Amino acid sequence: MSAPLLEVENLTVEYAVGDRPVVAVRDVSFTIGEGEVFGLAGESGCGKSTIAMAVLRLLKEPARVTSGSIRFAGEDVLAMGAAALRGYRWRRAAMVFQSAMNSLNPVLTIGEQLGDVFTTHEGATRREARTRSAELLELVGIDDSRLRSYPHQLSGGMRQRVVIAMASALRPALLVMDEPTTALDVVVQQEIMAQIQRLQRERGFSVLFITHDMSLMVELSDRMAVMYAGRVVELGAAARVFDQPEHPYTQSLMTAFPPLHGPRVELVGLADRVRAAGATADGCGFHVACPPDRSDCSTDIPDLREVEPGHWVARSTGAVGDATTTPVPATKGAGR
Ligand code: ADP
Ligand code: MG
């Protein structure tokens, strides 16, 4: 088994605001293999974007990584100096943000912006840059006549395609996509997801795919982690986690969004009392929503345990299978 491309180990990130820092990400571990699509799910505020920004070393004050490590192809990302970082971002790992409008420069044409990537990073001539930009646009299903357009002349979906094209321009080994289609309507969203999927299969890059939409997640991801209040509560093969969620929070998340296919189901939201507890509880913030036999989770946060090969769940021992399940040895078991 080759080493994973990305290894996030026991990552903790705080935002230093006021005298009590906000711990946004707590002790999070996961790996992403070569060519693997790894999903990160969980509701707004659970720490997904913070992880994405940490992976690309884009976190700014008041954010601080207080413990843990991030390795990319074996290299310590948190220790990279300025020169190493310049080579890392865009070229080896690139990011697609939620809002395309904020990622594109409104006063430059699409051609100028795409071309810049090739001239700046690869020393391409303007002519070469134009040819490669046109190829890139075609790859995401946009006619090259659009190279002359400004961002505001494109639809939201087209703009997001351009951003995806730009992020994949230098053939990075990892694409981090943070809610890449959330701002778009459902039909466009589907088209773009299909495009991303095609591109990923063609080029074989790895993806860290972030969304709060479970249907999208399971369509695209090989494996996924579900986060709640800064922690990973469940991790496993996406289809398995989707079909047979083991953690009560995952179970509630699965019913909180409509499936893309199949019959309509009633949507169940998370109770406010759960959210409130998540913010303050010493133990697992979700314990108030769990059956009484797991009340020990109100004081002790259960470790992730492997309930079947490759499927990890943070539930108290009594609640999962038999007592022979083993606690997680750092991240190693979370690889594939
Ligand atoms: P997600 O992407 O899952 O919605 P984020 O990673 O953006 O979550 O945020 C996780 C938590 O970190 C939030 O609940 C918030 O409390 C905190 N946070 C995020 N950004 C900041 C910031 N700039 N300053 C202070 N706290 C922040
Ligand atoms: Mg976010």
Coordinates of C-alpha atoms and ligand atoms in Angstrom, one line a residue:
M1 CA 0.0 0.0 0.0
S2 CA 1.5 3.3 -1.0
A3 CA 1.5 6.2 1.5
P4 CA -1.5 8.5 1.3
L5 CA -1.2 11.8 -0.6
L6 CA -2.5 13.8 2.3
E7 CA -2.2 12.9 6.0
V8 CA -4.0 15.1 8.6
E9 CA -3.2 13.9 12.0
N10 CA -4.7 15.1 15.3
L11 CA -5.3 18.5 13.9
T12 CA -6.5 21.2 16.3
V13 CA -7.2 24.7 15.2
E14 CA -8.3 27.6 17.4
Y15 CA -9.5 31.1 16.7
A16 CA -8.1 33.5 19.3
V17 CA -11.0 35.8 19.9
G18 CA -11.5 37.4 23.4
D19 CA -10.0 35.6 26.4
R20 CA -11.5 32.2 25.5
P21 CA -10.3 31.0 22.1
V22 CA -12.9 29.2 19.9
V23 CA -11.7 25.7 19.2
A24 CA -13.0 25.2 15.6
V25 CA -11.3 21.9 14.9
R26 CA -10.5 19.3 17.5
D27 CA -8.1 16.5 17.1
V28 CA -9.1 15.7 13.6
S29 CA -7.4 12.9 11.6
F30 CA -7.9 11.6 8.1
T31 CA -6.0 10.6 5.1
I32 CA -6.6 11.0 1.4
G33 CA -5.1 8.5 -1.1
E34 CA -3.8 9.2 -4.6
G35 CA -6.8 9.7 -6.9
E36 CA -9.2 9.4 -4.0
V37 CA -12.2 11.7 -3.5
F38 CA -12.6 12.3 0.2
G39 CA -15.7 14.1 1.5
L40 CA -16.0 16.2 4.6
A41 CA -19.6 16.7 5.7
G42 CA -21.3 18.4 8.6
E43 CA -23.5 21.4 9.1
S44 CA -22.4 25.1 8.9
G45 CA -19.9 26.0 11.6
C46 CA -18.6 22.5 12.3
G47 CA -15.1 23.3 11.1
K48 CA -14.9 22.1 7.5
S49 CA -13.6 25.3 5.9
T50 CA -11.1 25.7 8.7
I51 CA -9.6 22.3 7.8
A52 CA -9.6 23.2 4.1
M53 CA -7.7 26.4 4.8
A54 CA -5.3 24.6 7.1
V55 CA -4.5 22.0 4.4
L56 CA -3.5 24.8 2.0
R57 CA -1.8 26.9 4.7
L58 CA -4.3 29.7 4.1
L59 CA -5.4 30.2 7.7
K60 CA -4.9 33.8 8.9
E61 CA -5.0 35.5 12.3
P62 CA -6.8 34.9 14.6
A63 CA -6.6 31.3 13.5
R64 CA -3.9 29.1 15.0
V65 CA -3.0 25.5 14.5
T66 CA -2.4 24.5 18.2
S67 CA -1.5 20.8 17.6
G68 CA -1.3 18.1 15.1
S69 CA 0.3 17.7 11.7
I70 CA -0.5 17.9 8.0
R71 CA 1.7 16.0 5.5
F72 CA 1.4 16.2 1.8
A73 CA 3.3 13.5 -0.2
G74 CA 5.2 12.9 3.1
E75 CA 6.2 16.6 3.4
D76 CA 5.3 18.6 6.5
V77 CA 3.0 21.3 5.2
L78 CA 2.9 23.3 8.5
A79 CA 6.7 23.6 8.4
M80 CA 7.0 24.8 4.8
G81 CA 8.8 28.1 4.2
A82 CA 7.7 30.8 1.8
A83 CA 9.4 29.3 -1.2
A84 CA 8.1 25.8 -0.6
L85 CA 4.6 27.2 -0.1
R86 CA 4.7 29.0 -3.4
G87 CA 5.4 25.7 -5.1
Y88 CA 2.8 23.9 -3.0
R89 CA -0.3 26.1 -3.5
W90 CA -1.8 26.0 -7.0
R91 CA 0.9 23.7 -8.4
R92 CA 0.5 20.7 -6.0
A93 CA -2.7 21.6 -4.1
A94 CA -5.3 24.0 -5.3
M95 CA -8.6 25.3 -3.8
V96 CA -12.0 26.0 -5.3
F97 CA -13.9 28.3 -3.0
Q98 CA -17.7 28.5 -2.6
S99 CA -18.2 31.8 -4.3
A100 CA -16.8 32.1 -7.8
M101 CA -17.5 35.8 -7.8
N102 CA -15.0 36.3 -5.0
S103 CA -12.3 34.1 -6.7
L104 CA -12.4 35.9 -10.0
N105 CA -11.1 39.4 -10.7
P106 CA -14.0 41.5 -12.1
V107 CA -11.8 43.8 -14.2
L108 CA -9.9 41.1 -16.1
T109 CA -11.2 38.9 -18.8
I110 CA -11.4 35.1 -18.3
G111 CA -8.6 34.7 -20.8
E112 CA -6.3 37.1 -19.0
Q113 CA -7.0 35.4 -15.6
L114 CA -6.5 31.8 -17.0
G115 CA -3.5 32.9 -19.0
D116 CA -1.9 34.5 -15.9
V117 CA -1.7 31.1 -14.3
F118 CA 0.4 29.8 -17.1
T119 CA 2.6 32.8 -17.6
T120 CA 3.2 33.4 -13.9
H121 CA 3.7 29.8 -12.8
E122 CA 5.1 28.1 -15.9
G123 CA 6.7 30.9 -17.8
A124 CA 4.5 30.3 -20.8
T125 CA 4.4 32.8 -23.6
R126 CA 1.2 34.8 -24.1
R127 CA 0.4 32.7 -27.2
E128 CA 1.0 29.4 -25.3
A129 CA -1.0 30.6 -22.4
R130 CA -3.9 31.5 -24.7
T131 CA -3.9 28.0 -26.3
R132 CA -3.8 26.3 -23.0
S133 CA -6.5 28.5 -21.6
A134 CA -8.7 27.6 -24.5
E135 CA -8.1 23.9 -23.9
L136 CA -8.8 24.3 -20.3
L137 CA -12.1 26.0 -20.9
E138 CA -13.1 23.3 -23.3
L139 CA -12.3 20.7 -20.6
V140 CA -15.0 22.3 -18.4
G141 CA -17.5 22.6 -21.2
I142 CA -17.1 26.3 -22.1
D143 CA -16.5 27.6 -25.6
D144 CA -13.2 29.4 -26.0
S145 CA -14.9 32.5 -27.3
R146 CA -15.6 33.1 -23.6
L147 CA -11.9 33.9 -23.1
R148 CA -12.8 37.5 -24.1
S149 CA -15.7 37.7 -21.5
Y150 CA -15.5 39.4 -18.2
P151 CA -16.8 37.5 -15.1
H152 CA -20.0 39.5 -14.9
Q153 CA -20.9 38.4 -18.5
L154 CA -21.0 34.7 -17.4
S155 CA -23.7 32.9 -15.5
G156 CA -22.9 31.7 -12.0
G157 CA -22.5 28.2 -13.2
M158 CA -20.1 29.2 -15.9
R159 CA -18.1 31.3 -13.5
Q160 CA -17.7 28.3 -11.1
R161 CA -16.6 26.2 -14.1
V162 CA -13.9 28.8 -14.8
V163 CA -12.8 28.7 -11.2
I164 CA -12.6 24.9 -11.4
A165 CA -10.6 25.1 -14.6
M166 CA -8.2 27.6 -13.0
A167 CA -7.7 25.5 -10.0
S168 CA -6.9 22.5 -12.1
A169 CA -4.7 24.4 -14.6
L170 CA -1.4 23.3 -13.2
R171 CA -2.5 19.7 -12.7
P172 CA -2.3 19.7 -8.9
A173 CA -2.4 16.3 -7.2
L174 CA -5.0 17.6 -4.8
L175 CA -8.0 19.8 -5.4
V176 CA -9.8 21.1 -2.3
M177 CA -13.3 22.1 -3.1
D178 CA -15.2 23.9 -0.4
E179 CA -18.9 23.9 -1.1
P180 CA -18.2 24.4 -4.8
T181 CA -21.8 24.4 -5.9
T182 CA -23.7 25.7 -2.9
A183 CA -24.4 29.1 -4.4
L184 CA -25.9 27.6 -7.6
D185 CA -29.3 26.2 -8.4
V186 CA -29.9 22.5 -8.3
V187 CA -29.8 21.9 -12.0
V188 CA -26.5 23.8 -12.5
Q189 CA -25.2 22.1 -9.4
Q190 CA -25.8 18.7 -11.0
E191 CA -24.1 19.7 -14.2
I192 CA -21.1 21.0 -12.4
M193 CA -20.8 18.0 -10.2
A194 CA -20.8 15.8 -13.3
Q195 CA -18.1 18.0 -14.8
I196 CA -16.0 17.7 -11.7
Q197 CA -16.4 13.9 -11.7
R198 CA -15.4 13.7 -15.4
L199 CA -12.4 15.8 -14.8
Q200 CA -11.4 13.9 -11.8
R201 CA -11.6 10.6 -13.6
E202 CA -9.7 11.9 -16.6
R203 CA -6.9 13.5 -14.6
G204 CA -6.9 11.2 -11.5
F205 CA -6.2 14.0 -9.0
S206 CA -7.3 13.6 -5.4
V207 CA -10.1 15.7 -4.0
L208 CA -11.0 17.0 -0.6
F209 CA -14.7 17.7 -1.2
I210 CA -16.6 19.7 1.3
T211 CA -20.3 20.0 1.5
H212 CA -23.2 19.9 3.9
D213 CA -25.3 18.2 1.3
M214 CA -25.1 14.4 1.9
S215 CA -26.6 13.5 -1.5
L216 CA -23.9 15.3 -3.4
M217 CA -21.3 13.9 -1.0
V218 CA -22.1 10.3 -1.6
E219 CA -22.3 10.8 -5.4
L220 CA -18.8 12.1 -5.6
S221 CA -16.8 10.7 -2.6
D222 CA -15.0 7.4 -2.2
R223 CA -14.7 7.8 1.6
M224 CA -16.1 10.5 3.8
A225 CA -15.9 11.9 7.3
V226 CA -18.8 13.5 9.2
M227 CA -17.9 16.3 11.5
Y228 CA -19.8 17.6 14.4
A229 CA -18.7 20.6 16.5
G230 CA -15.1 20.4 15.3
R231 CA -14.7 16.7 15.6
V232 CA -14.9 13.7 13.3
V233 CA -17.8 11.6 14.6
E234 CA -17.8 9.0 11.7
L235 CA -15.5 8.1 8.9
G236 CA -15.8 5.3 6.3
A237 CA -16.7 4.4 2.7
A238 CA -19.1 7.1 1.6
A239 CA -21.8 4.7 0.3
R240 CA -21.6 2.7 3.6
V241 CA -21.8 5.8 5.8
F242 CA -24.7 7.0 3.7
D243 CA -26.6 3.7 3.7
Q244 CA -25.9 2.7 7.2
P245 CA -24.9 5.6 9.3
E246 CA -23.7 4.5 12.8
H247 CA -23.4 7.8 14.6
P248 CA -26.7 9.4 15.8
Y249 CA -25.5 12.7 14.3
T250 CA -24.8 11.1 10.9
Q251 CA -28.2 9.5 11.1
S252 CA -29.9 12.9 11.7
L253 CA -27.8 14.5 8.9
M254 CA -29.0 11.9 6.4
T255 CA -32.6 12.8 7.1
A256 CA -31.9 16.5 7.0
F257 CA -31.5 16.8 3.3
P258 CA -33.7 15.6 0.4
P259 CA -32.3 12.7 -1.7
L260 CA -31.5 13.6 -5.3
H261 CA -33.3 10.5 -6.5
G262 CA -36.2 8.4 -5.3
P263 CA -39.3 9.4 -3.4
R264 CA -39.7 12.6 -1.4
V265 CA -39.1 12.2 2.3
E266 CA -39.9 14.4 5.2
L267 CA -37.0 16.6 6.2
V268 CA -36.0 16.5 9.8
G269 CA -33.9 19.4 11.1
L270 CA -31.6 19.3 14.2
A271 CA -33.2 20.4 17.4
D272 CA -32.0 23.7 18.8
R273 CA -31.3 22.1 22.1
V274 CA -28.7 19.9 20.3
R275 CA -27.0 22.9 18.8
A276 CA -27.0 24.7 22.2
A277 CA -25.5 21.7 23.9
G278 CA -22.9 21.3 21.1
A279 CA -21.6 24.8 22.0
T280 CA -21.2 24.2 25.7
A281 CA -21.1 20.5 26.7
D282 CA -17.9 19.0 28.1
G283 CA -18.7 15.7 26.4
C284 CA -20.1 15.0 23.0
G285 CA -22.3 17.9 22.1
F286 CA -24.7 15.5 20.5
H287 CA -25.4 13.4 23.6
V288 CA -28.7 15.0 24.3
A289 CA -30.1 13.6 21.0
C290 CA -28.9 10.1 21.8
P291 CA -30.7 7.3 23.6
P292 CA -30.3 7.2 27.4
D293 CA -27.9 4.2 27.4
R294 CA -25.2 6.5 26.0
S295 CA -25.5 9.2 28.6
D296 CA -21.8 8.8 29.5
C297 CA -21.1 10.7 26.4
S298 CA -22.2 13.8 28.2
T299 CA -19.0 13.8 30.2
D300 CA -16.5 11.7 28.1
I301 CA -16.1 12.1 24.4
P302 CA -15.9 8.7 22.9
D303 CA -12.9 7.8 20.8
L304 CA -13.4 6.8 17.2
R305 CA -13.7 3.0 17.1
E306 CA -13.5 0.7 14.1
V307 CA -16.9 -0.9 13.9
E308 CA -16.1 -2.8 10.7
P309 CA -13.0 -2.6 8.5
G310 CA -12.4 1.0 7.5
H311 CA -15.6 2.3 9.2
W312 CA -14.9 4.4 12.3
V313 CA -17.5 5.8 14.7
A314 CA -17.2 8.0 17.8
R315 CA -19.7 6.2 20.0
S316 CA -19.4 4.8 23.5
T317 CA -18.3 1.2 23.7
G318 CA -21.6 0.0 24.9
A319 CA -23.3 1.4 21.9
V320 CA -21.3 -0.2 19.1
G321 CA -21.0 -3.8 18.4
D322 CA -18.9 -5.8 20.9
A323 CA -16.2 -4.9 23.3
T324 CA -13.4 -6.2 21.1
T325 CA -13.5 -3.1 18.9
T326 CA -10.2 -1.3 19.1
P327 CA -9.6 2.4 19.7
V328 CA -8.1 4.4 16.9
P329 CA -4.3 4.3 16.8
A330 CA -3.8 8.0 15.8
T331 CA -4.8 8.1 12.1
K332 CA -3.2 5.0 10.7
G333 CA -6.4 3.1 10.6
A334 CA -8.2 5.9 8.9
G335 CA -6.3 5.3 5.6
R336 CA -7.5 3.0 3.0
Ligands
ADP1 P1 -17.8 25.4 8.3 O1 -16.9 25.6 7.1 O2 -18.0 23.9 8.6 O3 -19.1 26.1 8.2 P2 -15.8 27.0 9.7 O4 -14.6 26.2 9.6 O5 -16.0 28.1 8.8 O6 -17.0 26.0 9.6 O7 -15.9 27.5 11.1 C1 -15.8 26.7 12.3 C2 -16.0 27.5 13.5 O8 -14.8 28.3 13.7 C3 -17.2 28.4 13.5 O9 -18.2 27.9 14.2 C4 -16.7 29.7 14.2 O10 -17.0 29.6 15.5 C5 -15.2 29.6 14.1 N1 -14.6 30.6 13.2 C6 -14.5 30.5 11.9 N2 -13.9 31.6 11.4 C7 -13.6 32.4 12.4 C8 -13.0 33.7 12.5 N3 -12.5 34.3 11.5 N4 -12.9 34.2 13.8 C9 -13.4 33.6 14.8 N5 -14.0 32.3 14.8 C10 -14.1 31.8 13.6
MG2 MG -17.4 26.6 5.3

